[in-house]
Short mmCIF file of C-alpha atoms and ligand atoms in Angstrom, two decimals:
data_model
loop_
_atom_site.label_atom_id
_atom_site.label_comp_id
_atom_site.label_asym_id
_atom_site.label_seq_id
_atom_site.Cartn_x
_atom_site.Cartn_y
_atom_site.Cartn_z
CA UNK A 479 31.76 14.64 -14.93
CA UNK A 480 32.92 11.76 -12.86
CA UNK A 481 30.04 10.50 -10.84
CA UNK A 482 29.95 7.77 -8.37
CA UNK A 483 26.40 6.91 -7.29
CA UNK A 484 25.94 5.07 -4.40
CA UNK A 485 23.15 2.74 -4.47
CA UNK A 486 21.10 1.11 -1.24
CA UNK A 487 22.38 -2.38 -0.91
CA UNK A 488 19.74 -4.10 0.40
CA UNK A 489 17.90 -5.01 -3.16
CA UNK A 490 19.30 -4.75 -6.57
CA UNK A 491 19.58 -2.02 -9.00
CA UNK A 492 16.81 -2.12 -10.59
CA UNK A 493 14.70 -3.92 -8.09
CA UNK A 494 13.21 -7.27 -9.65
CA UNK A 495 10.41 -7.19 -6.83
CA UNK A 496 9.15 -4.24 -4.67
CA UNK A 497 11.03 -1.32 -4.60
CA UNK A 498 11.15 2.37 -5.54
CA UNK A 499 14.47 3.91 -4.66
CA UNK A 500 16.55 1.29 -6.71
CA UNK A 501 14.39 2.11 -9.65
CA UNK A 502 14.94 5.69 -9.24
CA UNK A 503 18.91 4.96 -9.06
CA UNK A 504 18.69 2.89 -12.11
CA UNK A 505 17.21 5.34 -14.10
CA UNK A 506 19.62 8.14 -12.55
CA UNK A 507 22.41 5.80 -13.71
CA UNK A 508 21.95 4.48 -16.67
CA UNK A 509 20.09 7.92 -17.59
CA UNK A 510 23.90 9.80 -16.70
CA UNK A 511 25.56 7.59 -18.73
CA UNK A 512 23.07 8.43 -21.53
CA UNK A 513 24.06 11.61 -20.64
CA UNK A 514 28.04 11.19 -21.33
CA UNK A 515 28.48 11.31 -17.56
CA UNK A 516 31.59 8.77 -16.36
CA UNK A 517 29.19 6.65 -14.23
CA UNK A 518 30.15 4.03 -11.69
CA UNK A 519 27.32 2.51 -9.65
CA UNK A 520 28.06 0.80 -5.68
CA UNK A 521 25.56 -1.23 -5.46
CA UNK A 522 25.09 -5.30 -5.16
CA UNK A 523 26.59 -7.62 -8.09
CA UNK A 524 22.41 -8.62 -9.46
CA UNK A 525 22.14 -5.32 -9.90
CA UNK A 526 22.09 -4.82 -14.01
CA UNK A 527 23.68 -1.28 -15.45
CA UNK A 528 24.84 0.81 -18.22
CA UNK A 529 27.37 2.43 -15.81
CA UNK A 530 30.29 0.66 -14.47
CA UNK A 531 29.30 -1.62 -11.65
CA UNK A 532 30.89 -2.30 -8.45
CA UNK A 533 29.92 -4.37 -5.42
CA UNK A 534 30.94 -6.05 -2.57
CA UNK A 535 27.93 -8.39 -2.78
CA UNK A 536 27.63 -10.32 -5.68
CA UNK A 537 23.99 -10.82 -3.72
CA UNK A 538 21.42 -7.75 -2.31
CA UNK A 539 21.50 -9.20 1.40
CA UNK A 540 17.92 -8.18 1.92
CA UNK A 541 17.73 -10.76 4.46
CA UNK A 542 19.98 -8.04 6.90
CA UNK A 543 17.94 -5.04 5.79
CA UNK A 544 18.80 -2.06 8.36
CA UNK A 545 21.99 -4.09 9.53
CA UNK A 546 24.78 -1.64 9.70
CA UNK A 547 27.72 -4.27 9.54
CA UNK A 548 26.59 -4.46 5.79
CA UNK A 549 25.13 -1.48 4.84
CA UNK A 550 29.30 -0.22 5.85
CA UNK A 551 30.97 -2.64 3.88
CA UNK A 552 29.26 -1.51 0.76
CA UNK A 553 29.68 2.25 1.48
CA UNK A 554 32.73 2.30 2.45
CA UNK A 555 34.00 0.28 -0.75
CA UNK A 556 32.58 3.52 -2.59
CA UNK A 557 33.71 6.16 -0.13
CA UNK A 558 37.00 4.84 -0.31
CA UNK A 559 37.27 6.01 -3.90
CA UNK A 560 35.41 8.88 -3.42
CA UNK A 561 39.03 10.80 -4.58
CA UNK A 562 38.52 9.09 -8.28
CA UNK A 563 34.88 10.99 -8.29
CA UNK A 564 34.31 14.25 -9.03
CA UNK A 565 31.25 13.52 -7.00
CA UNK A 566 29.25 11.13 -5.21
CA UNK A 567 25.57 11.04 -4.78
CA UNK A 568 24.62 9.23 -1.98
CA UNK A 569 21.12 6.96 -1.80
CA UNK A 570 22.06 4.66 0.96
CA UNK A 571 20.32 7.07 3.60
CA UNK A 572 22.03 8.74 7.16
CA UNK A 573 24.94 6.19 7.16
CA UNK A 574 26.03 6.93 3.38
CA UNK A 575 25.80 11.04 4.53
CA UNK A 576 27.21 10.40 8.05
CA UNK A 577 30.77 9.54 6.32
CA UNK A 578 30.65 10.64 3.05
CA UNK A 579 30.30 14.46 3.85
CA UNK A 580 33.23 14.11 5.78
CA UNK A 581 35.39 13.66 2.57
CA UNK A 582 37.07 16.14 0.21
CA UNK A 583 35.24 14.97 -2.46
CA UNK A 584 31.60 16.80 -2.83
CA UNK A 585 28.53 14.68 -1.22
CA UNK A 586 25.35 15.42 -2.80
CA UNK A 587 22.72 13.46 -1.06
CA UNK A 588 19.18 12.46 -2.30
CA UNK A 589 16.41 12.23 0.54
CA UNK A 590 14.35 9.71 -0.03
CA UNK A 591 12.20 9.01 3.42
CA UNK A 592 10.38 11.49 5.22
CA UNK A 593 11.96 14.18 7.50
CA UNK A 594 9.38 14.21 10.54
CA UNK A 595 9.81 13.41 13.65
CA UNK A 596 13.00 11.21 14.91
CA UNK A 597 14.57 10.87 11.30
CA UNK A 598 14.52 15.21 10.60
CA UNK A 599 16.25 15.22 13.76
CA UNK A 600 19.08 12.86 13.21
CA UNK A 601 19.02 14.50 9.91
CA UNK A 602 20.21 17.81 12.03
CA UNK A 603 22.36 16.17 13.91
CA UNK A 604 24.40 14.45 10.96
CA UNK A 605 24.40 17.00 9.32
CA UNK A 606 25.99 19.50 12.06
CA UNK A 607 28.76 16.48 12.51
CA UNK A 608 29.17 16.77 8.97
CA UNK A 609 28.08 20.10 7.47
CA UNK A 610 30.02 19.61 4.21
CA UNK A 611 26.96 17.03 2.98
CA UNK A 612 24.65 19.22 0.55
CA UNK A 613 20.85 17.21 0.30
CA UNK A 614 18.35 17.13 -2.74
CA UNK A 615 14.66 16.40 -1.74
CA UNK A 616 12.18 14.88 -3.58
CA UNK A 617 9.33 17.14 -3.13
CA UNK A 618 9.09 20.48 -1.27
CA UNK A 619 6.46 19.28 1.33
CA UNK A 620 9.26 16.71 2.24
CA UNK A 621 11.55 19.62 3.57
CA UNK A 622 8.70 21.56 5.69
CA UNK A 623 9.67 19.84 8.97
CA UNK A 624 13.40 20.21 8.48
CA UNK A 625 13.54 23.76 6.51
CA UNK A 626 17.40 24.56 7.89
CA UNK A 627 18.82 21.35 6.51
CA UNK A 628 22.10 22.05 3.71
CA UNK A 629 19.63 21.71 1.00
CA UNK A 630 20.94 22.37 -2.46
CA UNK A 631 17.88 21.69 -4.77
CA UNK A 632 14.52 19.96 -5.01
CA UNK A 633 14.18 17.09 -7.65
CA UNK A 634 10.94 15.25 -7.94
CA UNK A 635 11.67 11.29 -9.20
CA UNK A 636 10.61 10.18 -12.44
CA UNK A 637 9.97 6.96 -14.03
CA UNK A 638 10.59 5.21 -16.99
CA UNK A 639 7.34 5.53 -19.90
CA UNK A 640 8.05 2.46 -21.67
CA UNK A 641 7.34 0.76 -18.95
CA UNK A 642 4.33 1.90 -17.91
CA UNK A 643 2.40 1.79 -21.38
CA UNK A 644 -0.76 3.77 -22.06
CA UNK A 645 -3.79 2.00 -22.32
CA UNK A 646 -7.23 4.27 -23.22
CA UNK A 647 -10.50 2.90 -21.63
CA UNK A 648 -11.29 0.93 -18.07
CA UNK A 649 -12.65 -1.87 -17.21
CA UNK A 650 -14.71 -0.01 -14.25
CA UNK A 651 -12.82 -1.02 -11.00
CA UNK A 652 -11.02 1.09 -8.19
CA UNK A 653 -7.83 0.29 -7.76
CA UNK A 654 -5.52 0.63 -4.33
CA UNK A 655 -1.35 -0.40 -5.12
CA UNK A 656 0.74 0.25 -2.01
CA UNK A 657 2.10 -1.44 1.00
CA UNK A 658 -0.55 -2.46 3.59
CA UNK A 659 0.39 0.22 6.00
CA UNK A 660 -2.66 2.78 7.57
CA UNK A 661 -0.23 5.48 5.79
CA UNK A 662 -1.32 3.78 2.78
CA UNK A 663 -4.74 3.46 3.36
CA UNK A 664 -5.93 0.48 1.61
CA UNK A 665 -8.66 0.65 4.43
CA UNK A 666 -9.69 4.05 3.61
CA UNK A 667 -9.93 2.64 -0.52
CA UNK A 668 -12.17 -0.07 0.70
CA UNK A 669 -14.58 2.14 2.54
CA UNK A 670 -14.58 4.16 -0.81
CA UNK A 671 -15.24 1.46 -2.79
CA UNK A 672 -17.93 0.57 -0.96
CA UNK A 673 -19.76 4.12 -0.73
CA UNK A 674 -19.29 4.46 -4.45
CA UNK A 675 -20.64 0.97 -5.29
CA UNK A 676 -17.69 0.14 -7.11
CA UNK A 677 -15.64 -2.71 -7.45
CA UNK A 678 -12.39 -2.12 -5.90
CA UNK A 679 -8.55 -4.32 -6.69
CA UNK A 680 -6.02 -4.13 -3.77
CA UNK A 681 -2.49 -4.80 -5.15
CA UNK A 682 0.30 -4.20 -2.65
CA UNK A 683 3.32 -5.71 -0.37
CA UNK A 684 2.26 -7.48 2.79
CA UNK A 685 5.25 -9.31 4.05
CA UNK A 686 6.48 -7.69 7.56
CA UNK A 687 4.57 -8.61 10.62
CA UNK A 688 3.44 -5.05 11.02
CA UNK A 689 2.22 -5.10 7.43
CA UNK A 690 0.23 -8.57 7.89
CA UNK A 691 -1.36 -7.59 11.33
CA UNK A 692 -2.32 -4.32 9.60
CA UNK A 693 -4.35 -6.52 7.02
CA UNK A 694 -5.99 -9.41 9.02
CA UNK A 695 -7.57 -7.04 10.84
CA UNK A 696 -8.69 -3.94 8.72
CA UNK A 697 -8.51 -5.47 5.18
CA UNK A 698 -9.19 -8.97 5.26
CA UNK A 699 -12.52 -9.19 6.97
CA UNK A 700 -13.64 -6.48 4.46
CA UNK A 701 -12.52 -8.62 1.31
CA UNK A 702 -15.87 -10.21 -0.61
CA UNK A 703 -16.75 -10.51 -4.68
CA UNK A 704 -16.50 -6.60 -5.32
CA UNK A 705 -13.30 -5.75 -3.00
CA UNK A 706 -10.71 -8.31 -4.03
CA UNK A 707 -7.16 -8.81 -2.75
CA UNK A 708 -4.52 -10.02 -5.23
CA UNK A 709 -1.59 -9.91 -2.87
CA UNK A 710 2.01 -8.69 -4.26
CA UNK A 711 1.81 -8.68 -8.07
CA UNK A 712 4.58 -8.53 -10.87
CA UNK A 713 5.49 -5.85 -12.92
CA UNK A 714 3.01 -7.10 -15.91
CA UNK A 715 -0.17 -7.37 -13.67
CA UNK A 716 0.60 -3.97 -12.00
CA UNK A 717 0.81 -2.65 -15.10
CA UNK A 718 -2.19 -4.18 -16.69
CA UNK A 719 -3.76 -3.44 -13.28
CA UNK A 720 -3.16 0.26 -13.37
CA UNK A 721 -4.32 0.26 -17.41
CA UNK A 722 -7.17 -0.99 -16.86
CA UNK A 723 -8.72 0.13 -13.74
CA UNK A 724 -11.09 3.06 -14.10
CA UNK A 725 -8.98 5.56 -11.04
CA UNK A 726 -6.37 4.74 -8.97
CA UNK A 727 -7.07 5.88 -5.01
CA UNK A 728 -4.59 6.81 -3.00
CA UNK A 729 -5.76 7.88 0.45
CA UNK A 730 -2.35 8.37 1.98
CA UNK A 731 -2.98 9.76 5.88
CA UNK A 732 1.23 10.18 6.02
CA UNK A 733 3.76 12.87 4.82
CA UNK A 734 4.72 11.19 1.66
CA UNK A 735 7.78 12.62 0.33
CA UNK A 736 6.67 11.71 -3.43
CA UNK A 737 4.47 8.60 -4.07
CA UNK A 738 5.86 6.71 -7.49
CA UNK A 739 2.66 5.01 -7.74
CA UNK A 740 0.70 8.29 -9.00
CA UNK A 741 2.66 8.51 -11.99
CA UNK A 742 2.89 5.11 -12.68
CA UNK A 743 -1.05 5.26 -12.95
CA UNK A 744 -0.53 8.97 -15.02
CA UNK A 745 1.51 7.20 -17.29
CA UNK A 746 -0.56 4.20 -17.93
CA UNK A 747 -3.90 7.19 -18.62
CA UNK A 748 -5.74 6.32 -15.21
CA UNK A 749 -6.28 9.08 -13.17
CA UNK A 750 -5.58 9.50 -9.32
CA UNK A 751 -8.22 10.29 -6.47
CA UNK A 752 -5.82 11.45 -3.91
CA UNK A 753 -5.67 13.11 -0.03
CA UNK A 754 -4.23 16.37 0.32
CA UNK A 755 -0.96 14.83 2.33
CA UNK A 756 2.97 14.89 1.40
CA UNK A 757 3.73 15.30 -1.76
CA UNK A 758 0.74 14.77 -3.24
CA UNK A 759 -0.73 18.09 -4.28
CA UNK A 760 3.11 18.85 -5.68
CA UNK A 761 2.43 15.70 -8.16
CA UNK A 762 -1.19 15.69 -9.41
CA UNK A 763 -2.51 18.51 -10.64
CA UNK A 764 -6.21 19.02 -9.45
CA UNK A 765 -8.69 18.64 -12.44
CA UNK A 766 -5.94 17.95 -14.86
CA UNK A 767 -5.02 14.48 -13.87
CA UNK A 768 -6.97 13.86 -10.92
CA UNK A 769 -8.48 15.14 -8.22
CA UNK A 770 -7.11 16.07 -4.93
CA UNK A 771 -9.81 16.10 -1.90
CA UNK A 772 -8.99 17.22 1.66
CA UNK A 773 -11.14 14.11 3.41
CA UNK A 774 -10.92 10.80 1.70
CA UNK A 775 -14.67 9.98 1.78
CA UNK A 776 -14.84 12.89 -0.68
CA UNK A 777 -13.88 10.59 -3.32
CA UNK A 778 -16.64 9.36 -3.48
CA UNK A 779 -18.86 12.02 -4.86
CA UNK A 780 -15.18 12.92 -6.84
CA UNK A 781 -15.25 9.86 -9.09
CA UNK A 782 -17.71 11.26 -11.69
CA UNK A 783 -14.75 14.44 -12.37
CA UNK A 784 -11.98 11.94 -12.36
CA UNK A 785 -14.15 9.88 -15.01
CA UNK A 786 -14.16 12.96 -16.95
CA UNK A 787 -10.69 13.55 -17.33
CA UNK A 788 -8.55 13.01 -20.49
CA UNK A 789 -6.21 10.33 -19.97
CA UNK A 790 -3.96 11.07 -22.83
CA UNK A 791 -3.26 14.26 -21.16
CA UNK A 792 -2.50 12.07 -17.85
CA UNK A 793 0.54 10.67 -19.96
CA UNK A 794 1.35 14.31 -20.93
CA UNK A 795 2.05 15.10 -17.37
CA UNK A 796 4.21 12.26 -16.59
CA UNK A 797 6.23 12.91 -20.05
CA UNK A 798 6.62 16.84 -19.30
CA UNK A 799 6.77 16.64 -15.53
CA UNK A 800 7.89 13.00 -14.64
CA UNK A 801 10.55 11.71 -17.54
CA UNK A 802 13.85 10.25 -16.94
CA UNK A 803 15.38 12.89 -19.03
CA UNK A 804 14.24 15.84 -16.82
CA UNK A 805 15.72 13.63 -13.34
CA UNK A 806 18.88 13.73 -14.75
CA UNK A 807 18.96 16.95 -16.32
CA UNK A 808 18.40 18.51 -12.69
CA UNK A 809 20.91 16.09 -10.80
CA UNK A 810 23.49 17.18 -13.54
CA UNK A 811 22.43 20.65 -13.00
CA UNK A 812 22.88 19.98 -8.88
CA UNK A 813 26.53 18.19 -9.59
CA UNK A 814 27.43 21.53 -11.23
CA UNK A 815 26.38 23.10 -7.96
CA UNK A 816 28.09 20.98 -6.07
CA UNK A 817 31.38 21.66 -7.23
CA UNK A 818 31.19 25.03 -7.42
CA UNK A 819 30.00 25.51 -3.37
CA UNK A 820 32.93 23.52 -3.18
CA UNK A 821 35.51 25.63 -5.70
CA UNK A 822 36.45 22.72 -8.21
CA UNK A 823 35.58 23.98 -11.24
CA UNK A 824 33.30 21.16 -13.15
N1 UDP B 1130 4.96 -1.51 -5.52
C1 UDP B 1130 5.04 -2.80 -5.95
N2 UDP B 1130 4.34 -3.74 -5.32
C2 UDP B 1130 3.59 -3.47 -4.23
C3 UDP B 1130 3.49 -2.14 -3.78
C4 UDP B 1130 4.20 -1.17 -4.45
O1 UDP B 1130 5.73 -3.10 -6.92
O2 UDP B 1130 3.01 -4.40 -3.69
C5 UDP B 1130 5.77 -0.52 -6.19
C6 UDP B 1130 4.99 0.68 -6.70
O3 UDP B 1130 4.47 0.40 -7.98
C7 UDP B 1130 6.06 1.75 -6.66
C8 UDP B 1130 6.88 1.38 -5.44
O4 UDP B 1130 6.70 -0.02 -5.26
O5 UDP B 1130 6.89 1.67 -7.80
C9 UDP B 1130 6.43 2.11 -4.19
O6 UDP B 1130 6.83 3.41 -4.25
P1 UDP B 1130 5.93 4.57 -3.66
O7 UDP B 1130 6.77 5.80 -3.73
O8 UDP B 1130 4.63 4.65 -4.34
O9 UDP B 1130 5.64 4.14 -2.14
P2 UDP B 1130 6.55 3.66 -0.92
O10 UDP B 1130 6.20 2.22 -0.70
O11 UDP B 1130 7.99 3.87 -1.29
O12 UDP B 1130 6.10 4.50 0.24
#
């Protein structure tokens, strides 16, 4: 199968700071080619591949993230050649949908932001301009608002093990990794923390304005010996982070449509103390690897079951539930679809 994946532009493929979609793209792409899918990936020239690149930027031009001038120019370099494709499976979000769906060539497009509110209803609108466009989501909570969309399958993101190492044991800390956004809830971790009498890490992206006023006034003043703030970390102290911290909380208060950060803690054998939002109870299973409460401060009394869990069984989950391998298996599985809603034989 002739695939043509059509990356976000605005960081590269994979992302070498924060990001989750590009990582999910990089292991769709290289894990197709792996595969012995023909793979050609749109996305910027930094980007780094096992399928055939092509780009319009030799840069990601983060620094006009959400500017449509150049979120066009690269889709249109790939929708242009969407006839070489057997299909094309857009990430870029509405725009990528908006005109590829229009095309003879089959559109299968990945959701990856959530569907309430203004974006499920440009969602409906796009996709009565251009009802040809078929949609995967990433979790079935994602699809509640918008249950009439052209949705073809649901296929939960995965990540890549050997990157996320297991480590047995914990150094005793709480741990909060996410963008400092009251979705997130570092807040809510802190007040945790602090009921529990446990030290807590915050790890996570604060670089908007929205993100920075969020923390000078709800995290900062809160930050002392036991709640520490190590701003935006690499790859090697998130991971030795999430190895060695005793649970990983993650009070989300938002429709998350999947949460990559769960199974990056899974994976490394720390288990999650998480709020019954999004996509959450779809992604840990309660008692197994971790614990899923209804009201955040219920994590605090939670800890002592999360401390009894078995962490090599954490990493089970991921591998069974979570691996690269299974992604791609079900995105082949939805190209076959694809094709035949849309009578080309595969
Ligand atoms: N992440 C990161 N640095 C941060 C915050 C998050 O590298 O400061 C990573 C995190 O490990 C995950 C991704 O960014 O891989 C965030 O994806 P997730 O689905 O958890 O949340 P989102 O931010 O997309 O809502």
């Amino acid at each position: 199968v002739r695939v043509a994946v059509l990356s976000p532009v605005w960081f590269p493929v994979p992302p070498t700071g924060y990001g989750g979609i590009e990582w999910i793209v990089h292991l769709l792409a290289d894990g197709l080619v792996e595969a012995g899918a023909d793979v050609t990936l749109f996305a910027s020239g930094d980007s780094r591949t096992s399928a055939k690149l092509e780009y319009v930027f030799e840069t990601a031009p983060s620094e006009r993230i959400g500017q449509t001038f150049w979120e066009l120019r690269h889709a249109v370099a790939c929708l242009g050649r969407a006839g070489e494709f057997d299909v094309v499976h857009d990430h870029t979000g509405l725009l990528g949908l908006a005109l590829g769906a229009l095309l003879p060539t089959p559109l299968v497009h990945t959701v990856h932001g959530p569907l309430d509110g203004e974006p499920g209803e440009l969602y409906e609108h796009v996709c009565r301009l251009a009802p040809r466009g078929r949609l995967v989501s990433i979790s079935l909570n994602q699809r509640r608002p918008r249950p009439g969309l052209p949705w073809l399958a649901n296929v939960p993101n995965a990540i890549d093990l050997a990157r996320y190492p297991f480590h047995e044991g914990h150094e005793g800390f709480l741990l909060f990794l996410g963008r400092m956004s009251p979705d997130k809830g570092a807040h809510r971790a802190i007040e945790v923390a602090s009921a529990a009498g446990a030290p807590l890490k915050i790890a996570g992206k604060c670089r908007e304005p929205v993100e920075q006023e969020y923390f000078e006034e709800h995290v900062l003043p809160r930050l002392g010996a036991e709640i520490e703030y190590l701003g935006e970390v690499s790859h090697a102290e998130k991971v030795a982070l999430l190895q060695r911290a005793r649970a990983t909380l993650f009070p989300i208060d938002w429709e998350e449509p999947f949460g990559l950060v769960m199974i990056e803690s899974l994976a490394c054998g720390t288990p999650v103390l998480a709020t019954r939002c999004g996509a959450v109870p779809e992604v840990i299973e309660d008692g197994r690897t971790g614990i899923v409460v209804d009201d955040y401060r219920e994590m605090v009394p939670a800890l002592a079951r999360a401390d009894a869990l078995d962490p090599a069984d954490l990493r089970a989950a991921v591998r069974e539930r979570f691996s690269p391998e299974r992604m791609v298996g079900d995105y082949l599985a939805v190209y076959e679809q694809a094709l035949a809603l849309s009578g080309v034989p595969a």
